Short mmCIF file of C-alpha atoms in Angstrom, two decimals:
data_model
loop_
_atom_site.label_atom_id
_atom_site.label_comp_id
_atom_site.label_asym_id
_atom_site.label_seq_id
_atom_site.Cartn_x
_atom_site.Cartn_y
_atom_site.Cartn_z
CA MET J 1 -31.48 -15.80 -28.83
CA SER J 2 -28.30 -18.12 -29.98
CA THR J 3 -26.42 -19.54 -26.55
CA THR J 4 -22.80 -20.13 -26.29
CA LEU J 5 -21.16 -22.28 -25.11
CA LEU J 6 -17.02 -22.53 -23.38
CA THR J 7 -15.97 -25.40 -23.44
CA ALA J 8 -11.83 -25.62 -21.35
CA THR J 9 -10.67 -27.42 -18.24
CA ASN J 10 -10.99 -26.42 -14.96
CA LYS J 11 -7.93 -24.53 -14.76
CA THR J 12 -8.10 -22.47 -17.90
CA LEU J 13 -12.17 -21.84 -17.07
CA LYS J 14 -10.98 -20.74 -13.61
CA THR J 15 -8.78 -18.48 -15.23
CA ALA J 16 -10.68 -16.94 -17.59
CA LEU J 17 -13.12 -15.64 -14.84
CA ALA J 18 -10.56 -13.73 -12.74
CA TYR J 19 -10.25 -11.41 -16.24
CA LEU J 20 -13.86 -10.63 -15.45
CA ARG J 21 -13.39 -9.51 -11.22
CA SER J 22 -14.33 -5.92 -11.25
CA TRP J 23 -12.84 -3.83 -8.68
CA GLN J 24 -13.85 -0.68 -7.14
CA VAL J 25 -10.44 2.21 -7.46
CA GLU J 26 -9.59 5.11 -5.13
CA ALA J 27 -11.61 8.59 -6.29
CA LYS J 28 -10.31 11.13 -8.23
CA GLN J 29 -7.22 8.33 -9.76
CA SER J 30 -6.15 8.11 -12.86
CA PHE J 31 -3.59 4.45 -13.64
CA SER J 32 -1.43 3.84 -16.53
CA LEU J 33 -1.53 0.34 -18.17
CA GLY J 34 0.11 -2.17 -15.95
CA LYS J 35 0.79 -0.26 -12.81
CA ALA J 36 1.30 -1.25 -9.60
CA VAL J 37 -1.99 -1.15 -7.69
CA ALA J 38 -2.72 -2.67 -3.75
CA LEU J 39 -5.99 -3.31 -2.09
CA VAL J 40 -6.84 -1.14 1.69
CA THR J 41 -7.34 -2.98 3.95
CA ALA J 42 -7.49 -0.65 6.55
CA THR J 43 -10.47 0.75 8.08
CA ALA J 44 -11.90 3.47 6.29
CA VAL J 45 -11.89 6.86 7.77
CA ASN J 46 -13.33 10.39 5.68
CA GLN J 47 -11.69 13.32 5.15
CA GLN J 48 -11.65 15.63 6.30
CA GLN J 49 -11.19 19.50 4.85
CA THR J 50 -11.49 22.77 7.56
CA ILE J 51 -12.74 26.12 6.26
CA SER J 52 -11.45 29.15 8.69
CA ILE J 53 -10.51 32.93 9.56
CA GLY J 54 -7.83 34.11 10.29
CA SER J 55 -5.63 36.81 10.88
CA GLY J 56 -8.60 39.50 12.18
CA THR J 57 -11.85 38.78 12.74
CA PRO J 58 -14.66 40.62 10.17
CA THR J 59 -17.51 42.07 11.32
CA SER J 60 -19.01 41.75 7.17
CA GLY J 61 -18.53 40.73 3.83
CA ALA J 62 -18.44 36.86 2.41
CA PHE J 63 -15.58 34.73 0.90
CA GLU J 64 -16.04 32.18 -2.18
CA LEU J 65 -15.57 28.63 -1.66
CA THR J 66 -14.71 26.24 -5.16
CA ALA J 67 -15.90 23.07 -4.28
CA GLU J 68 -16.34 20.45 -7.90
CA GLY J 69 -16.03 23.26 -10.06
CA THR J 70 -18.82 24.93 -8.46
CA VAL J 71 -18.62 28.86 -6.62
CA LEU J 72 -20.18 29.38 -3.30
CA SER J 73 -20.39 32.03 -0.94
CA ILE J 74 -19.57 31.79 2.63
CA ALA J 75 -20.84 34.32 4.60
CA PHE J 76 -18.42 36.24 7.39
CA ASP J 77 -20.36 34.26 10.51
CA ASP J 78 -21.97 31.42 8.33
CA THR J 79 -22.59 28.79 11.09
CA ALA J 80 -21.95 24.65 11.01
CA ALA J 81 -25.16 24.04 9.62
CA GLU J 82 -25.71 26.87 6.96
CA VAL J 83 -22.20 26.05 5.43
CA GLN J 84 -23.72 22.47 5.52
CA THR J 85 -26.50 23.37 3.45
CA LYS J 86 -24.31 25.16 0.86
CA LEU J 87 -22.48 22.16 0.50
CA GLU J 88 -25.13 19.81 0.20
CA ALA J 89 -26.23 21.56 -3.01
CA VAL J 90 -22.78 20.42 -4.27
CA PHE J 91 -21.86 16.92 -3.22
CA GLY J 92 -25.60 15.95 -2.42
CA VAL J 93 -28.19 15.37 1.11
CA GLY J 94 -26.40 12.50 3.22
CA ASN J 95 -22.82 13.16 1.44
CA VAL J 96 -20.95 16.02 3.81
CA VAL J 97 -21.97 16.53 7.25
CA CYS J 98 -20.58 19.92 9.41
CA SER J 99 -19.53 20.38 12.69
CA SER J 100 -18.72 23.43 15.28
CA GLY J 101 -18.12 26.69 13.99
CA PRO J 102 -19.29 29.55 13.38
CA LEU J 103 -17.26 31.22 11.40
CA PRO J 104 -15.32 34.17 12.31
CA GLY J 105 -13.90 33.00 15.47
CA THR J 106 -14.52 28.51 15.19
CA SER J 107 -13.70 26.90 12.08
CA VAL J 108 -16.35 24.33 10.57
CA VAL J 109 -15.00 21.30 10.41
CA VAL J 110 -15.84 19.24 7.26
CA THR J 111 -16.37 15.81 7.29
CA PHE J 112 -16.82 13.47 3.71
CA GLN J 113 -19.33 10.09 4.05
CA GLY J 114 -22.28 8.62 2.66
CA GLU J 115 -21.12 8.20 -1.60
CA PHE J 116 -17.57 10.11 -0.60
CA ALA J 117 -17.06 7.69 3.15
CA GLY J 118 -13.23 7.17 2.39
CA LEU J 119 -12.74 8.64 -0.80
CA TYR J 120 -10.30 11.40 -1.54
CA VAL J 121 -12.55 14.64 -2.21
CA THR J 122 -9.89 17.35 -4.00
CA PRO J 123 -9.90 20.29 -1.62
CA MET J 124 -12.06 22.91 -2.08
CA VAL J 125 -10.57 26.45 -3.09
CA VAL J 126 -10.51 29.84 -1.46
CA GLY J 127 -11.57 32.59 -3.52
CA THR J 128 -12.57 36.18 -3.53
CA SER J 129 -13.16 37.63 -0.40
CA SER J 130 -15.18 40.72 0.55
CA LEU J 131 -14.67 40.39 4.09
CA SER J 132 -14.18 43.52 6.45
CA ALA J 133 -10.64 41.82 8.09
CA GLY J 134 -9.78 38.11 8.25
CA THR J 135 -8.17 35.60 5.40
CA PRO J 136 -10.37 32.68 4.69
CA ALA J 137 -9.27 29.52 3.95
CA CYS J 138 -9.70 25.69 3.63
CA ALA J 139 -7.58 22.54 4.04
CA ILE J 140 -7.69 19.01 4.29
CA THR J 141 -6.93 17.95 7.89
CA ARG J 142 -7.78 14.28 8.28
CA THR J 143 -6.88 12.26 5.46
CA ASN J 144 -8.93 9.41 3.99
CA VAL J 145 -8.36 6.08 3.87
CA PRO J 146 -10.62 3.99 0.62
CA TYR J 147 -11.18 1.07 2.35
CA TYR J 148 -11.16 -2.34 0.21
CA ARG J 149 -10.32 -0.30 -3.10
CA LEU J 150 -7.45 -0.15 -4.99
CA VAL J 151 -5.23 2.45 -4.68
CA ALA J 152 -1.40 2.81 -7.22
CA TRP J 153 1.65 0.74 -5.08
CA ASN J 154 4.70 3.10 -4.57
CA PRO J 155 5.45 1.39 -1.64
CA ALA J 156 9.32 2.34 0.39
CA THR J 157 10.87 -0.74 1.48
CA ILE J 158 12.63 -1.23 4.63
CA THR J 159 16.12 -0.36 4.58
CA ASP J 160 18.48 -2.86 4.23
CA PRO J 161 20.72 -3.75 7.35
CA THR J 162 24.08 -2.66 7.63
CA ALA J 163 25.39 -3.24 11.00
CA ALA J 164 26.80 -6.64 11.65
CA LEU J 165 24.69 -8.18 14.52
CA SER J 166 25.92 -8.54 17.45
CA VAL J 167 26.60 -12.44 18.25
CA SER J 168 28.70 -14.14 20.67
CA ALA J 169 28.88 -18.17 21.77
CA THR J 170 27.18 -19.40 24.67
CA GLY J 171 26.58 -22.33 26.48
CA SER J 172 26.07 -25.85 26.05
CA GLY J 173 23.79 -28.29 24.25
CA GLY J 174 24.22 -26.49 20.40
CA SER J 175 24.47 -28.62 17.24
CA PHE J 176 26.45 -26.22 15.08
CA THR J 177 29.85 -27.51 14.11
CA ALA J 178 32.74 -26.88 15.93
CA THR J 179 34.63 -24.32 13.60
CA VAL J 180 33.37 -20.76 12.43
CA HIS J 181 30.83 -19.90 11.37
CA ILE J 182 29.80 -16.63 9.08
CA ILE J 183 26.83 -15.06 10.72
CA THR J 184 24.35 -12.25 9.07
CA TYR J 185 20.79 -11.45 8.96
CA THR J 186 17.44 -9.88 7.54
CA TRP J 187 14.92 -7.86 8.41
CA SER J 188 11.35 -9.05 7.31
CA ASN J 189 7.40 -8.13 7.41
CA ALA J 190 4.22 -9.64 6.12
CA GLN J 191 5.57 -7.83 2.48
CA GLY J 192 8.45 -9.93 2.18
CA GLU J 193 12.37 -9.55 3.17
CA THR J 194 14.63 -6.87 2.91
CA ARG J 195 18.49 -8.17 1.78
CA ALA J 196 21.16 -8.76 4.15
CA ALA J 197 23.50 -6.97 6.28
CA ARG J 198 27.75 -7.37 5.99
CA PRO J 199 28.60 -10.76 8.43
CA THR J 200 30.06 -11.44 11.11
CA VAL J 201 32.03 -13.97 11.72
CA LEU J 202 31.89 -17.02 14.98
CA ALA J 203 34.00 -18.88 16.18
CA LEU J 204 32.42 -21.89 17.92
CA THR J 205 33.76 -24.77 20.09
CA SER J 206 31.54 -27.99 20.20
CA GLY J 207 27.91 -27.75 22.09
CA GLN J 208 27.75 -24.23 22.06
CA GLN J 209 24.93 -21.31 21.25
CA ILE J 210 25.10 -18.74 19.33
CA ARG J 211 23.49 -15.75 20.82
CA VAL J 212 21.67 -12.91 19.03
CA ALA J 213 22.45 -9.67 21.31
CA ALA J 214 18.80 -8.13 22.40
CA ILE J 215 17.98 -5.19 19.99
CA ASN J 216 16.38 -1.74 21.12
CA ALA J 217 13.75 -0.14 19.74
CA ALA J 218 16.10 2.77 17.90
CA GLY J 219 17.81 0.06 16.33
CA THR J 220 14.74 -2.06 15.03
CA PRO J 221 12.77 -0.43 11.90
CA ASP J 222 9.57 0.33 12.53
CA ASP J 223 7.54 -2.09 9.60
CA ALA J 224 9.62 -4.71 10.96
CA THR J 225 8.12 -8.21 12.22
CA TYR J 226 10.75 -10.68 12.60
CA LEU J 227 14.61 -10.38 12.88
CA ASN J 228 15.44 -13.46 10.20
CA VAL J 229 19.23 -14.48 11.39
CA TYR J 230 21.48 -16.73 8.96
CA VAL J 231 23.95 -19.25 9.48
CA ASP J 232 27.06 -19.83 6.56
CA GLY J 233 23.93 -18.47 3.84
CA ILE J 234 21.28 -20.49 5.12
CA LEU J 235 18.32 -19.34 7.61
CA ALA J 236 18.85 -20.40 11.11
CA LYS J 237 16.16 -18.44 12.89
CA LYS J 238 13.56 -16.15 12.55
CA ILE J 239 13.36 -14.10 15.58
CA ALA J 240 9.90 -12.28 16.45
CA VAL J 241 9.71 -8.44 16.94
CA SER J 242 8.64 -7.47 19.99
CA THR J 243 5.64 -5.27 19.70
CA PRO J 244 5.72 -4.43 15.72
CA GLY J 245 5.92 -0.72 14.82
CA THR J 246 7.07 2.84 17.08
CA GLY J 247 8.80 1.24 20.33
CA GLY J 248 9.39 -2.48 18.71
CA ASN J 249 12.44 -4.50 20.07
CA VAL J 250 14.13 -7.61 19.28
CA ALA J 251 14.92 -9.31 22.61
CA GLN J 252 18.14 -11.42 23.13
CA THR J 253 18.11 -14.90 21.78
CA ASP J 254 20.19 -17.59 22.19
CA ILE J 255 20.16 -19.79 18.52
CA ALA J 256 20.81 -24.06 19.51
CA ASP J 257 20.37 -25.42 16.00
CA TYR J 258 19.42 -24.52 12.29
CA ASP J 259 15.31 -24.73 12.53
CA THR J 260 14.21 -27.25 10.13
CA ALA J 261 11.54 -25.57 9.14
CA ASN J 262 13.74 -22.82 6.69
CA ALA J 263 15.98 -25.63 6.29
CA PHE J 264 17.92 -24.28 2.42
CA VAL J 265 16.61 -20.78 2.92
CA ALA J 266 19.22 -18.39 1.98
CA PRO J 267 19.04 -14.78 1.99
CA PRO J 268 17.08 -13.12 -0.98
CA ASP J 269 18.91 -10.95 -3.43
CA THR J 270 16.04 -8.22 -3.96
CA ASN J 271 14.85 -6.36 -1.18
CA THR J 272 10.57 -7.16 -1.08
CA ALA J 273 10.00 -6.11 1.99
CA TYR J 274 7.46 -3.11 1.21
CA THR J 275 5.71 -0.55 3.84
CA ALA J 276 2.29 -0.29 3.08
CA THR J 277 0.74 3.22 1.95
CA ASN J 278 -2.71 4.62 2.57
CA GLY J 279 -3.38 0.79 4.49
CA ALA J 280 -2.54 -1.06 1.44
CA HIS J 281 -1.72 -3.97 2.84
CA LYS J 282 -2.29 -6.51 0.08
CA LEU J 283 -0.75 -6.01 -3.28
CA LEU J 284 -3.43 -7.07 -5.64
CA GLY J 285 -1.62 -7.27 -9.00
CA PHE J 286 -0.85 -4.94 -12.03
CA LEU J 287 -3.74 -3.55 -14.14
CA ASN J 288 -4.18 -4.67 -17.77
CA LYS J 289 -6.60 -1.28 -19.04
CA ALA J 290 -5.45 2.72 -18.21
CA VAL J 291 -7.96 4.07 -15.34
CA SER J 292 -9.28 7.18 -14.44
CA THR J 293 -11.93 7.12 -12.18
CA ASP J 294 -14.17 9.80 -11.50
CA TRP J 295 -14.81 12.18 -8.22
CA LYS J 296 -16.86 9.35 -6.52
CA GLY J 297 -14.21 6.54 -7.78
CA GLY J 298 -16.64 5.39 -11.31
CA VAL J 299 -14.38 4.32 -14.31
CA PHE J 300 -15.35 7.01 -16.40
CA HIS J 301 -12.26 6.23 -18.71
CA SER J 302 -9.89 2.49 -19.72
CA THR J 303 -8.15 0.45 -22.66
CA ALA J 304 -7.35 -2.51 -23.32
CA ALA J 305 -4.02 -3.73 -23.30
CA THR J 306 -2.18 -4.67 -26.28
CA GLY J 307 -1.88 -8.26 -26.82
CA THR J 308 -4.10 -8.72 -23.71
CA ILE J 309 -6.28 -12.87 -23.50
CA GLN J 310 -9.45 -10.90 -23.10
CA MET J 311 -13.10 -12.80 -22.93
CA GLY J 312 -16.08 -11.58 -24.65
CA GLY J 313 -18.42 -9.32 -22.45
CA ILE J 314 -16.01 -7.65 -20.89
CA GLN J 315 -16.82 -3.48 -20.52
CA ASP J 316 -14.60 -1.25 -20.29
CA ALA J 317 -16.12 -0.32 -16.84
CA ASP J 318 -13.68 -3.61 -15.87
CA VAL J 319 -10.62 -3.03 -13.48
CA VAL J 320 -8.85 -6.18 -14.80
CA VAL J 321 -5.79 -6.69 -12.56
CA GLY J 322 -3.71 -9.93 -14.04
CA GLY J 323 -3.83 -11.70 -17.63
CA ILE J 324 -0.74 -11.46 -19.91
CA VAL J 325 1.84 -8.62 -19.80
CA ASN J 326 4.50 -7.17 -21.11
CA GLN J 327 6.93 -6.53 -18.08
CA ALA J 328 7.83 -2.83 -19.82
CA ASN J 329 4.85 -2.49 -18.96
CA LEU J 330 4.93 -2.78 -14.71
CA VAL J 331 5.62 0.07 -12.74
CA GLY J 332 5.74 0.71 -9.82
CA ILE J 333 7.33 -1.31 -7.95
CA SER J 334 11.12 -1.88 -7.92
CA GLY J 335 12.20 -4.89 -7.57
CA TYR J 336 9.32 -5.84 -9.21
CA GLU J 337 10.49 -9.49 -10.57
CA THR J 338 10.39 -11.07 -7.26
CA ILE J 339 7.12 -9.56 -6.03
CA VAL J 340 5.30 -10.72 -9.52
CA LEU J 341 7.14 -14.29 -9.50
CA SER J 342 6.66 -15.15 -6.01
CA GLN J 343 3.59 -13.30 -4.21
CA LEU J 344 1.20 -13.40 -7.15
CA ASN J 345 2.60 -17.03 -8.45
CA ALA J 346 3.23 -15.37 -12.06
CA LYS J 347 4.38 -17.70 -15.59
CA ILE J 348 6.78 -16.23 -17.18
CA LEU J 349 5.57 -16.74 -20.66
CA SER J 350 8.40 -16.31 -23.12
CA GLY J 351 11.80 -14.13 -23.04
CA THR J 352 13.57 -13.78 -20.02
CA ILE J 353 13.67 -10.66 -16.71
CA ALA J 354 17.06 -10.49 -16.90
CA GLY J 355 17.11 -9.45 -20.67
CA GLY J 356 13.95 -7.19 -20.25
CA ASP J 357 11.42 -8.80 -23.04
CA ALA J 358 9.36 -10.97 -20.68
CA GLU J 359 6.10 -11.55 -21.31
CA ILE J 360 4.48 -12.39 -18.06
CA ALA J 361 1.07 -13.69 -17.16
CA PHE J 362 -0.55 -13.72 -13.79
CA GLY J 363 -4.16 -13.64 -11.49
CA PRO J 364 -5.94 -11.15 -9.71
CA TYR J 365 -5.48 -13.88 -6.92
CA GLY J 366 -1.84 -15.95 -6.67
CA GLY J 367 -2.60 -19.57 -8.32
CA ASP J 368 -4.74 -18.54 -10.71
CA LEU J 369 -2.96 -18.89 -13.16
#
């Protein structure tokens, strides 16, 4: 038996080990090389599908139900327990539980659990029916949330604000110069920040403060956590949104001076205020392999990215996030340049983003590179 030694600085070794991280992925997914992925941090939710018979009450017969390619026969009066037994032959004992019923008067609710907990399950399909009356149906009635698995990230953003901020001069004790000031604002959340709204002009006399009028729920984006007020192109105040989400609002706020913690921060050029999808609140990076997953989320096919630096012993089943990827291969996020370079602490190894020829290196955790 031979022993191979890896000699590297601590920093380089840390980067190399990062490539070996294997992640769990949502079931029944196909991701291309360079696809943006996020880690689901919301509580897992098991998918539910509901089997029903509508538009009539049968007294005899059965109908076909195809589950993962297997055709089952569901009787017109099957109980939840009977349907469960049939589905367990496909999904396995402990992986599915049926409730409510019996048919035809009461729908049977199918909940996937066990090995399918939190995972996407292909909708079961109703086929040929010999029911004496009624129309059978099956549909997803509760969407899954795959906790701590990767999902493709194609997030929407908080819409860039357009209306000018309602501001006025007030009081005393302010430290702004007695002159005309240009004021604008953005919205932000944990992911990033929108671009600035059109500016408004406000004249201040010596000692006056800037009063930002309250913004009601209708004027506050559901996904925003802060209103950021910029005075003369510099961030002056971050105002927290009260109870972010539907019904969130911004209270009237007086600004006496620039917040020193935000000194010299200018409005962003790119909207990075992405909103979560499927509970995916943490951008993890971009895939260094093309990945497809089976019905339990296992990776059954992947290919190495061209030009990727890899270490010996990496299996195809590893989902590699990070490494070295060409700009042309990064997909899934509009304005990804800002996300990659800031939130993932990436580095441009060659070329320029503006030129479209950048070769970018980043790790699964910001700062690994």
